[in-house]
Amino acid sequence: MLGFMDYVQNAFYDATHWNRDNSYGTLTATARALPALLDFDTPRGLRLNVSSLSSPNFATSYTLGSIGVVDGSLSYLYSSLPIKEKSKSGEIELRHVIQGYRQLQELRRPDALWLWEEWHAGKRVDRRDALLYGRLFLPHSTLEALYLRRISPTQQLKITSVSDSRLKSGGTILALFQHDTGKYSTEYLYSTDSALLGIRGLYNFGPDPRAGAPSHKSAATTSAATSVAAASSTSEGLHGRFSAGAEIYYGLLDKSGGVSTGIRFATLPRHTGFPYTMTLTLNPLMGNLSSTYAVKASPSLALCSRFDFNVYSYESDLQLGMELWRRRRKNDGLDWVYTKLATKRKEDDDVAGVLKARVDQDWCIGVLWEGRLKDLLYSCGVSLDFRRRDSPFRAVGLELQYSS
């Protein structure tokens, strides 16, 4: 389940119109088999999270856990842009905090630069939105920090750092400059760990979302043209998006580098069949090849598979996963209204929870149940390894979240 601070950061991205899915980093995350379906974490021991959005600009979070020893963390977040999303755990829509199969949306045209300008008495007074986040882990006194700043409608700067005496040089800093035009995106990164330099990019085949940018045309003309273009693409175009990307990086200190490439095809909302996503990634230096396929077989069921293969060692791995959403049946007598209007209820109106399960070829099994009980969000799960018949249980845990 998504943590409260991650939930607030996603709200910041949405409020500033930043597309989190349009980057090579998210393509490779999808290629790692949709982490929400196959790589989900099962809780260990008992963990309690208490969070609060005390003001639209400031949030706090406290975590207390018990895994042999008592540990925890303190988190603080500041956003120059007011966060208007619901913050109470009893009101948050579960689809925003429970990570599951997420269908890619249509590419959005970046905002015009002049829309970000604010003038007062003949002078520009606008400021770029920024987000600051810090987290202190106890009892090891590890510190995490994040600085996020929107530079323009198509540019963003993200700096993350970790301070820990157990790390080399006492910590590390990673700077990431992102440029997203909709049609393509590029990322430039630098890490103090081995003085790592890298660049990665993603290109989307198909229509360019910037092509319909309004100039001197009237709003009515632009709206009509957009509608015609959308109808044309719906009737003639492929109801999906094909993307390709690559990355290359090099460490100046250890004189080593790496490269990877990947492709992804995902259906879009206008696709009338089952939504599905396919990815293929390749690391030619290490010889690793990974392919995934995920499909939303019904509004309540999603299935996923991943196959990894190494062309040098001939080793392979297969994983299967699923998620099943449990929905409550509402007896409000309004079903006939939705039938007449040919519309569906809001997906989150009747969600009670979700069951996730995964299994690999070595019979390592993970099961997770996430949901809400009154004003508490909870996650409970178990991890099993049947290769160890004497003690198959690897982890059992329960995590509770409350926010106000």
PDB file of C-alpha atoms in Angstrom, residues 23-32 199-203 205 242-249 257-265 278-292 307-309:
ATOM      1  CA  SER A  23       9.656   8.284 -18.821  1.00  0.00           C
ATOM      2  CA  TYR A  24      12.081   5.438 -19.411  1.00  0.00           C
ATOM      3  CA  GLY A  25      12.326   4.912 -15.657  1.00  0.00           C
ATOM      4  CA  THR A  26       8.640   4.044 -15.451  1.00  0.00           C
ATOM      5  CA  LEU A  27       8.909   1.842 -18.561  1.00  0.00           C
ATOM      6  CA  THR A  28      11.556  -0.286 -16.862  1.00  0.00           C
ATOM      7  CA  ALA A  29       9.464  -0.301 -13.687  1.00  0.00           C
ATOM      8  CA  THR A  30       6.615  -1.703 -15.761  1.00  0.00           C
ATOM      9  CA  ALA A  31       9.053  -4.168 -17.301  1.00  0.00           C
ATOM     10  CA  ARG A  32       9.929  -5.416 -13.835  1.00  0.00           C
ATOM     11  CA  ILE A 199      21.148   9.786 -19.810  1.00  0.00           C
ATOM     12  CA  ARG A 200      17.946   8.009 -20.744  1.00  0.00           C
ATOM     13  CA  GLY A 201      15.077   8.735 -23.068  1.00  0.00           C
ATOM     14  CA  LEU A 202      11.662   7.541 -24.157  1.00  0.00           C
ATOM     15  CA  TYR A 203       9.916   8.070 -27.496  1.00  0.00           C
ATOM     16  CA  PHE A 205       5.145   6.560 -31.610  1.00  0.00           C
ATOM     17  CA  PHE A 242       3.933   1.939 -28.634  1.00  0.00           C
ATOM     18  CA  SER A 243       6.960   3.362 -26.818  1.00  0.00           C
ATOM     19  CA  ALA A 244      10.694   2.688 -27.074  1.00  0.00           C
ATOM     20  CA  GLY A 245      13.517   3.907 -24.896  1.00  0.00           C
ATOM     21  CA  ALA A 246      17.096   3.390 -23.816  1.00  0.00           C
ATOM     22  CA  GLU A 247      19.574   4.457 -21.168  1.00  0.00           C
ATOM     23  CA  ILE A 248      23.347   4.671 -20.889  1.00  0.00           C
ATOM     24  CA  TYR A 249      25.435   5.478 -17.847  1.00  0.00           C
ATOM     25  CA  GLY A 257      29.274   1.646 -17.494  1.00  0.00           C
ATOM     26  CA  GLY A 258      26.046   0.107 -18.598  1.00  0.00           C
ATOM     27  CA  VAL A 259      23.328   0.292 -21.200  1.00  0.00           C
ATOM     28  CA  SER A 260      19.784  -1.000 -21.538  1.00  0.00           C
ATOM     29  CA  THR A 261      16.897  -0.648 -23.946  1.00  0.00           C
ATOM     30  CA  GLY A 262      13.213  -1.456 -23.812  1.00  0.00           C
ATOM     31  CA  ILE A 263       9.885  -1.263 -25.611  1.00  0.00           C
ATOM     32  CA  ARG A 264       6.320  -1.106 -24.326  1.00  0.00           C
ATOM     33  CA  PHE A 265       2.865  -1.397 -25.828  1.00  0.00           C
ATOM     34  CA  MET A 278       3.355  -5.675 -22.816  1.00  0.00           C
ATOM     35  CA  THR A 279       7.013  -4.823 -22.232  1.00  0.00           C
ATOM     36  CA  LEU A 280      10.370  -6.158 -23.366  1.00  0.00           C
ATOM     37  CA  THR A 281      13.714  -4.973 -21.945  1.00  0.00           C
ATOM     38  CA  LEU A 282      17.262  -5.966 -22.793  1.00  0.00           C
ATOM     39  CA  ASN A 283      20.587  -5.391 -21.060  1.00  0.00           C
ATOM     40  CA  PRO A 284      23.109  -6.404 -23.741  1.00  0.00           C
ATOM     41  CA  LEU A 285      26.184  -6.220 -21.489  1.00  0.00           C
ATOM     42  CA  MET A 286      24.763  -8.555 -18.854  1.00  0.00           C
ATOM     43  CA  GLY A 287      22.724 -10.578 -21.343  1.00  0.00           C
ATOM     44  CA  ASN A 288      19.484 -10.172 -19.407  1.00  0.00           C
ATOM     45  CA  LEU A 289      16.197 -10.310 -21.306  1.00  0.00           C
ATOM     46  CA  SER A 290      12.890  -9.669 -19.540  1.00  0.00           C
ATOM     47  CA  SER A 291       9.363  -9.748 -20.938  1.00  0.00           C
ATOM     48  CA  THR A 292       6.068  -9.056 -19.175  1.00  0.00           C
ATOM     49  CA  PHE A 307       9.747 -14.244 -17.954  1.00  0.00           C
ATOM     50  CA  ASP A 308      13.459 -13.527 -17.423  1.00  0.00           C
ATOM     51  CA  PHE A 309      16.231 -15.116 -19.442  1.00  0.00           C
TER      52      PHE A 309
END
